[in-house]
Amino acid sequence: MVEKKIKFEYFQLTQSAEGREALFDLEAWIAGMDSRDLQSRTHPYKEDKVRLEESYFNMSYNCWFLRFMRQRSFDVPSLSGSNTLSEFMVLDDDQYVSEDVACLYDDQTHVLMVQKNQHSVTPVGLEQYFNNTTPNNVVVNLRKIVSTDSFSRAERADKYKMFQVRLADIEVLRSRGLLENLRSSIGDMVRSMQNVPSPYIELTFSVGRSRNLEVDENESNRILSDIRNNPLSNDGAKATIIEENETKATTIDLFLDSPNDVIVFTVTGRTDPIRFDAMMDEMAKVYFPVNEGLNRKGDIDRYLIGR
């Protein structure tokens, strides 16, 4: 028996067309995708493929659940027995190693609750998939739901001593042109890197141990603006500041107050995987207030009203 912790983040789906932004109707998108077979739903993702595996409207919770699948034909694992040597799995031409991501969609607020699975498709990859399956004149955006409290505190700082920024899924960000949205030196540095050896990049802007030096205020404001306005590109961000009338530095996790959750599943054995129906039920218990649920929906509704 083992416990498996699964993380979730929250996004609002929007679309841009002819210079105007509106909420994206994922329900209509689902109806169109349901009419396609699995092969026509499949699109490239990095060196692999991704597709909408299944969608389900739950009458009890009045929301949609979606399951996306990353299909991997490279870096195939091997199998071994208790007393036999390991052998690589041999796949047929139309077979893949599959890794899934579950989502909950609230059509009232166009909010998407997304499972984080480092082996499957990322939120950046999901955004790419939505754009691959919608008309070319429509650009779909996943707007990460971010609490503004930490950013407001950082923006009121008297001095900035350090920024730590972690960018996610660099090659997908580059292919989608999202790096062009970064106006600070973060964008300048990342755009200058033609070949990135890993999917994540961590950047640190620091004055070292100096007590008198500080990160330039104008550039600090540009960095904060980049992080705040492009949260999908950022997997994490911290700011070390000195607040007004203070002498000691304080480090603020800029995304700490933003809604994210962890669901713990108990797996009893190899024949007891985490099934999609069990995942749906646990996600709903977190998102909705029913059955003494966490009611994350209430928190997110307040964030969206306060924007």
Tab-separated table of C-alpha atoms in Angstrom:
chain	number	residue	atom	x	y	z
A	1	MET	CA	0.000	0.000	0.000
A	2	VAL	CA	1.348	3.397	-0.963
A	3	GLU	CA	0.061	6.970	-0.956
A	4	LYS	CA	0.267	8.961	-4.174
A	5	LYS	CA	-0.035	12.756	-4.045
A	6	ILE	CA	-1.400	14.500	-7.134
A	7	LYS	CA	-1.250	18.278	-7.553
A	8	PHE	CA	-3.788	20.502	-9.294
A	9	GLU	CA	-3.747	24.057	-10.649
A	10	TYR	CA	-6.521	26.335	-11.879
A	11	PHE	CA	-6.892	28.285	-15.111
A	12	GLN	CA	-9.561	30.340	-16.853
A	13	LEU	CA	-10.036	29.662	-20.553
A	14	THR	CA	-10.173	32.722	-22.800
A	15	GLN	CA	-9.948	33.316	-26.531
A	16	SER	CA	-8.671	36.164	-28.677
A	17	ALA	CA	-10.109	36.859	-32.111
A	18	GLU	CA	-9.885	40.005	-34.224
A	19	GLY	CA	-8.231	41.879	-31.371
A	20	ARG	CA	-10.950	41.121	-28.832
A	21	GLU	CA	-10.726	38.767	-25.871
A	22	ALA	CA	-13.657	36.725	-24.565
A	23	LEU	CA	-14.239	33.589	-22.525
A	24	PHE	CA	-13.632	30.382	-24.470
A	25	ASP	CA	-16.626	28.044	-24.814
A	26	LEU	CA	-15.010	24.699	-24.013
A	27	GLU	CA	-18.427	23.019	-24.002
A	28	ALA	CA	-18.857	23.803	-27.704
A	29	TRP	CA	-15.275	22.629	-28.319
A	30	ILE	CA	-16.046	19.314	-26.580
A	31	ALA	CA	-19.112	18.805	-28.789
A	32	GLY	CA	-16.941	19.241	-31.867
A	33	MET	CA	-14.223	16.914	-30.576
A	34	ASP	CA	-16.724	14.181	-29.659
A	35	SER	CA	-17.652	13.884	-33.325
A	36	ARG	CA	-14.051	12.968	-34.242
A	37	ASP	CA	-12.396	9.587	-33.882
A	38	LEU	CA	-9.333	9.183	-31.662
A	39	GLN	CA	-6.849	9.401	-34.518
A	40	SER	CA	-8.186	12.720	-35.811
A	41	ARG	CA	-8.045	14.114	-32.257
A	42	THR	CA	-4.332	13.364	-32.045
A	43	HIS	CA	-1.785	16.174	-32.507
A	44	PRO	CA	2.000	16.479	-32.094
A	45	TYR	CA	3.431	17.444	-28.717
A	46	LYS	CA	7.203	17.808	-28.601
A	47	GLU	CA	8.516	14.473	-29.975
A	48	ASP	CA	5.320	12.702	-28.843
A	49	LYS	CA	1.574	13.022	-29.415
A	50	VAL	CA	-1.387	14.183	-27.336
A	51	ARG	CA	-5.129	13.698	-27.695
A	52	LEU	CA	-8.404	14.143	-25.865
A	53	GLU	CA	-9.030	10.603	-24.682
A	54	GLU	CA	-12.515	11.070	-23.240
A	55	SER	CA	-14.942	13.678	-21.926
A	56	TYR	CA	-17.831	13.206	-19.537
A	57	PHE	CA	-20.560	15.502	-18.214
A	58	ASN	CA	-21.371	14.683	-14.595
A	59	MET	CA	-25.029	15.423	-13.821
A	60	SER	CA	-24.449	15.262	-10.058
A	61	TYR	CA	-21.856	18.046	-10.078
A	62	ASN	CA	-23.085	19.812	-13.241
A	63	CYS	CA	-19.600	20.018	-14.733
A	64	TRP	CA	-17.380	18.408	-17.358
A	65	PHE	CA	-14.473	16.050	-16.784
A	66	LEU	CA	-11.829	15.569	-19.465
A	67	ARG	CA	-8.968	13.126	-19.818
A	68	PHE	CA	-6.018	13.992	-22.048
A	69	MET	CA	-3.425	11.402	-23.012
A	70	ARG	CA	0.215	11.871	-23.971
A	71	GLN	CA	1.404	9.071	-26.242
A	72	ARG	CA	5.104	8.357	-26.018
A	73	SER	CA	7.071	6.188	-28.464
A	74	PHE	CA	10.548	7.254	-27.292
A	75	ASP	CA	12.331	6.421	-24.032
A	76	VAL	CA	10.245	3.256	-23.653
A	77	PRO	CA	10.646	1.504	-20.270
A	78	SER	CA	11.721	-2.091	-19.788
A	79	LEU	CA	10.051	-4.988	-17.988
A	80	SER	CA	11.670	-7.464	-15.625
A	81	GLY	CA	10.671	-10.442	-13.542
A	82	SER	CA	11.710	-11.545	-10.067
A	83	ASN	CA	14.274	-13.903	-11.546
A	84	THR	CA	14.578	-12.688	-15.142
A	85	LEU	CA	16.626	-9.969	-16.792
A	86	SER	CA	15.032	-6.736	-17.902
A	87	GLU	CA	13.830	-6.478	-21.470
A	88	PHE	CA	12.712	-3.363	-23.295
A	89	MET	CA	9.059	-3.229	-24.164
A	90	VAL	CA	8.526	-3.829	-27.870
A	91	LEU	CA	5.795	-1.606	-29.286
A	92	ASP	CA	3.929	-2.068	-32.532
A	93	ASP	CA	3.904	0.876	-34.930
A	94	ASP	CA	0.537	2.080	-33.614
A	95	GLN	CA	1.270	1.458	-29.914
A	96	TYR	CA	2.522	3.989	-27.355
A	97	VAL	CA	3.340	4.392	-23.684
A	98	SER	CA	0.489	6.562	-22.390
A	99	GLU	CA	0.392	9.115	-19.562
A	100	ASP	CA	-2.863	10.883	-18.731
A	101	VAL	CA	-3.968	14.243	-17.307
A	102	ALA	CA	-7.419	14.751	-15.791
A	103	CYS	CA	-9.293	18.070	-15.881
A	104	LEU	CA	-12.498	19.440	-14.384
A	105	TYR	CA	-14.298	22.181	-16.326
A	106	ASP	CA	-16.750	24.616	-14.723
A	107	ASP	CA	-18.778	26.048	-17.611
A	108	GLN	CA	-20.237	28.804	-15.416
A	109	THR	CA	-16.871	30.542	-14.940
A	110	HIS	CA	-14.868	28.797	-17.724
A	111	VAL	CA	-12.429	27.541	-15.082
A	112	LEU	CA	-10.309	24.471	-15.784
A	113	MET	CA	-8.883	22.452	-12.879
A	114	VAL	CA	-5.779	20.709	-14.267
A	115	GLN	CA	-3.849	17.752	-12.874
A	116	LYS	CA	-0.070	18.229	-12.836
A	117	ASN	CA	1.751	15.205	-14.252
A	118	GLN	CA	5.393	15.737	-15.178
A	119	HIS	CA	5.299	12.666	-17.425
A	120	SER	CA	2.259	13.819	-19.382
A	121	VAL	CA	1.172	17.046	-21.077
A	122	THR	CA	1.782	20.349	-19.264
A	123	PRO	CA	-0.671	23.281	-19.092
A	124	VAL	CA	1.407	24.953	-21.813
A	125	GLY	CA	0.965	21.810	-23.893
A	126	LEU	CA	-2.785	21.796	-23.254
A	127	GLU	CA	-2.990	25.382	-24.466
A	128	GLN	CA	-1.117	24.344	-27.603
A	129	TYR	CA	-3.536	21.432	-28.103
A	130	PHE	CA	-6.581	23.712	-27.830
A	131	ASN	CA	-5.045	25.989	-30.447
A	132	ASN	CA	-4.290	23.047	-32.735
A	133	THR	CA	-7.970	22.062	-32.628
A	134	THR	CA	-9.649	25.453	-33.093
A	135	PRO	CA	-9.886	27.756	-36.173
A	136	ASN	CA	-6.701	29.634	-37.054
A	137	ASN	CA	-8.290	33.034	-36.406
A	138	VAL	CA	-8.952	32.108	-32.751
A	139	VAL	CA	-6.177	32.046	-30.144
A	140	VAL	CA	-7.018	30.095	-26.976
A	141	ASN	CA	-5.332	31.104	-23.710
A	142	LEU	CA	-5.074	29.359	-20.363
A	143	ARG	CA	-5.027	32.209	-17.843
A	144	LYS	CA	-3.566	30.885	-14.623
A	145	ILE	CA	-5.679	32.050	-11.702
A	146	VAL	CA	-3.331	34.027	-9.502
A	147	SER	CA	-3.902	35.721	-6.182
A	148	THR	CA	-2.797	39.338	-6.410
A	149	ASP	CA	-1.974	39.661	-2.691
A	150	SER	CA	1.670	38.577	-2.992
A	151	PHE	CA	2.231	40.700	-6.086
A	152	SER	CA	0.721	43.775	-4.436
A	153	ARG	CA	3.030	43.318	-1.453
A	154	ALA	CA	6.072	42.934	-3.717
A	155	GLU	CA	5.121	45.968	-5.783
A	156	ARG	CA	5.037	48.122	-2.620
A	157	ALA	CA	8.613	47.137	-1.666
A	158	ASP	CA	11.161	49.783	-0.818
A	159	LYS	CA	14.061	47.787	-2.301
A	160	TYR	CA	14.486	44.614	-4.353
A	161	LYS	CA	17.388	42.322	-3.473
A	162	MET	CA	16.745	39.164	-5.515
A	163	PHE	CA	14.375	37.488	-7.964
A	164	GLN	CA	14.233	33.742	-8.596
A	165	VAL	CA	12.218	32.729	-11.650
A	166	ARG	CA	11.537	29.250	-13.034
A	167	LEU	CA	10.273	29.021	-16.615
A	168	ALA	CA	8.448	25.867	-17.720
A	169	ASP	CA	8.309	23.953	-21.017
A	170	ILE	CA	10.706	26.292	-22.818
A	171	GLU	CA	10.569	24.742	-26.288
A	172	VAL	CA	6.755	24.811	-26.369
A	173	LEU	CA	6.787	28.424	-25.139
A	174	ARG	CA	9.231	29.261	-27.919
A	175	SER	CA	7.264	27.459	-30.655
A	176	ARG	CA	4.063	29.236	-29.614
A	177	GLY	CA	5.742	32.644	-29.533
A	178	LEU	CA	4.933	33.124	-25.839
A	179	LEU	CA	8.494	34.183	-25.016
A	180	GLU	CA	7.856	37.332	-27.061
A	181	ASN	CA	5.425	38.459	-24.343
A	182	LEU	CA	8.250	38.811	-21.811
A	183	ARG	CA	9.337	42.479	-21.722
A	184	SER	CA	11.986	42.334	-19.006
A	185	SER	CA	15.548	41.027	-19.184
A	186	ILE	CA	14.070	37.564	-18.510
A	187	GLY	CA	12.754	37.559	-22.063
A	188	ASP	CA	16.011	38.942	-23.479
A	189	MET	CA	18.059	36.167	-21.863
A	190	VAL	CA	15.752	33.273	-22.711
A	191	ARG	CA	15.231	34.391	-26.307
A	192	SER	CA	19.002	34.546	-26.786
A	193	MET	CA	19.324	30.837	-25.893
A	194	GLN	CA	18.881	28.962	-29.160
A	195	ASN	CA	19.302	25.458	-27.745
A	196	VAL	CA	18.065	24.759	-24.237
A	197	PRO	CA	19.193	21.354	-22.878
A	198	SER	CA	16.277	20.974	-20.448
A	199	PRO	CA	12.558	21.823	-20.432
A	200	TYR	CA	12.947	24.162	-17.426
A	201	ILE	CA	15.158	27.194	-16.858
A	202	GLU	CA	15.823	28.840	-13.490
A	203	LEU	CA	17.093	32.427	-13.448
A	204	THR	CA	18.356	34.370	-10.437
A	205	PHE	CA	18.767	38.145	-10.288
A	206	SER	CA	20.718	39.010	-7.151
A	207	VAL	CA	22.920	41.615	-5.515
A	208	GLY	CA	24.764	38.888	-3.629
A	209	ARG	CA	25.700	39.676	-0.033
A	210	SER	CA	25.867	43.424	-0.552
A	211	ARG	CA	23.727	45.410	1.861
A	212	ASN	CA	23.842	48.619	-0.128
A	213	LEU	CA	23.127	47.391	-3.651
A	214	GLU	CA	19.647	46.668	-4.999
A	215	VAL	CA	18.134	45.384	-8.230
A	216	ASP	CA	17.210	48.330	-10.446
A	217	GLU	CA	13.689	49.486	-9.551
A	218	ASN	CA	12.478	49.900	-13.143
A	219	GLU	CA	13.771	46.484	-14.117
A	220	SER	CA	12.237	44.992	-10.945
A	221	ASN	CA	8.864	46.389	-11.967
A	222	ARG	CA	9.263	44.893	-15.443
A	223	ILE	CA	10.164	41.496	-13.944
A	224	LEU	CA	7.128	41.561	-11.629
A	225	SER	CA	4.914	42.577	-14.537
A	226	ASP	CA	6.243	39.712	-16.674
A	227	ILE	CA	5.604	37.170	-13.928
A	228	ARG	CA	2.150	38.512	-13.131
A	229	ASN	CA	0.976	38.824	-16.746
A	230	ASN	CA	2.463	35.534	-17.972
A	231	PRO	CA	1.831	33.044	-15.165
A	232	LEU	CA	1.451	30.121	-17.585
A	233	SER	CA	5.101	30.574	-18.590
A	234	ASN	CA	6.298	30.579	-14.972
A	235	ASP	CA	6.484	27.405	-12.923
A	236	GLY	CA	7.610	29.356	-9.866
A	237	ALA	CA	8.768	32.806	-8.820
A	238	LYS	CA	10.108	34.397	-5.631
A	239	ALA	CA	11.076	37.966	-4.787
A	240	THR	CA	13.385	38.980	-1.943
A	241	ILE	CA	12.504	42.506	-0.871
A	242	ILE	CA	12.996	45.063	1.866
A	243	GLU	CA	9.693	46.617	2.786
A	244	GLU	CA	9.197	50.218	3.787
A	245	ASN	CA	10.423	51.047	7.317
A	246	GLU	CA	12.137	47.644	7.538
A	247	THR	CA	15.821	46.699	7.517
A	248	LYS	CA	15.623	42.913	7.077
A	249	ALA	CA	14.987	41.258	3.733
A	250	THR	CA	11.879	39.088	3.244
A	251	THR	CA	11.367	36.466	0.553
A	252	ILE	CA	7.881	36.252	-0.977
A	253	ASP	CA	6.669	33.260	-2.968
A	254	LEU	CA	4.625	35.097	-5.593
A	255	PHE	CA	2.437	32.089	-6.394
A	256	LEU	CA	2.068	30.689	-2.870
A	257	ASP	CA	-1.330	32.320	-2.266
A	258	SER	CA	-2.679	31.273	-5.660
A	259	PRO	CA	-5.152	28.372	-5.656
A	260	ASN	CA	-3.570	24.927	-5.952
A	261	ASP	CA	-4.464	21.669	-4.285
A	262	VAL	CA	-3.128	18.213	-3.518
A	263	ILE	CA	-5.266	15.065	-3.509
A	264	VAL	CA	-3.885	11.941	-1.828
A	265	PHE	CA	-4.818	8.541	-3.269
A	266	THR	CA	-4.079	5.206	-1.637
A	267	VAL	CA	-2.857	2.591	-4.111
A	268	THR	CA	-3.070	-0.930	-2.702
A	269	GLY	CA	-1.250	-2.822	-5.455
A	270	ARG	CA	-0.264	-3.135	-9.095
A	271	THR	CA	-3.811	-4.129	-10.082
A	272	ASP	CA	-5.294	-1.071	-8.362
A	273	PRO	CA	-4.482	1.962	-10.566
A	274	ILE	CA	-6.021	5.376	-9.969
A	275	ARG	CA	-9.080	5.157	-12.200
A	276	PHE	CA	-10.542	8.157	-14.026
A	277	ASP	CA	-13.902	7.821	-12.236
A	278	ALA	CA	-12.167	7.879	-8.842
A	279	MET	CA	-10.136	10.900	-9.941
A	280	MET	CA	-13.323	12.704	-11.033
A	281	ASP	CA	-15.012	12.147	-7.696
A	282	GLU	CA	-12.047	13.385	-5.653
A	283	MET	CA	-11.571	16.446	-7.867
A	284	ALA	CA	-15.235	17.362	-7.451
A	285	LYS	CA	-14.954	17.040	-3.661
A	286	VAL	CA	-12.140	19.599	-3.720
A	287	TYR	CA	-13.764	22.000	-6.167
A	288	PHE	CA	-17.384	22.009	-4.993
A	289	PRO	CA	-18.893	22.533	-1.507
A	290	VAL	CA	-21.066	19.403	-1.749
A	291	ASN	CA	-20.446	16.507	0.652
A	292	GLU	CA	-18.434	18.833	2.912
A	293	GLY	CA	-16.055	19.515	0.055
A	294	LEU	CA	-13.264	22.055	0.169
A	295	ASN	CA	-15.208	24.498	-2.074
A	296	ARG	CA	-12.238	25.783	-4.012
A	297	LYS	CA	-14.824	27.150	-6.446
A	298	GLY	CA	-15.824	29.774	-3.868
A	299	ASP	CA	-12.229	30.969	-3.524
A	300	ILE	CA	-11.740	31.132	-7.285
A	301	ASP	CA	-15.003	33.020	-7.818
A	302	ARG	CA	-13.725	35.675	-5.387
A	303	TYR	CA	-10.398	35.884	-7.228
A	304	LEU	CA	-12.174	36.368	-10.561
A	305	ILE	CA	-14.481	39.067	-9.146
A	306	GLY	CA	-11.491	40.897	-7.683
A	307	ARG	CA	-9.578	41.059	-10.969
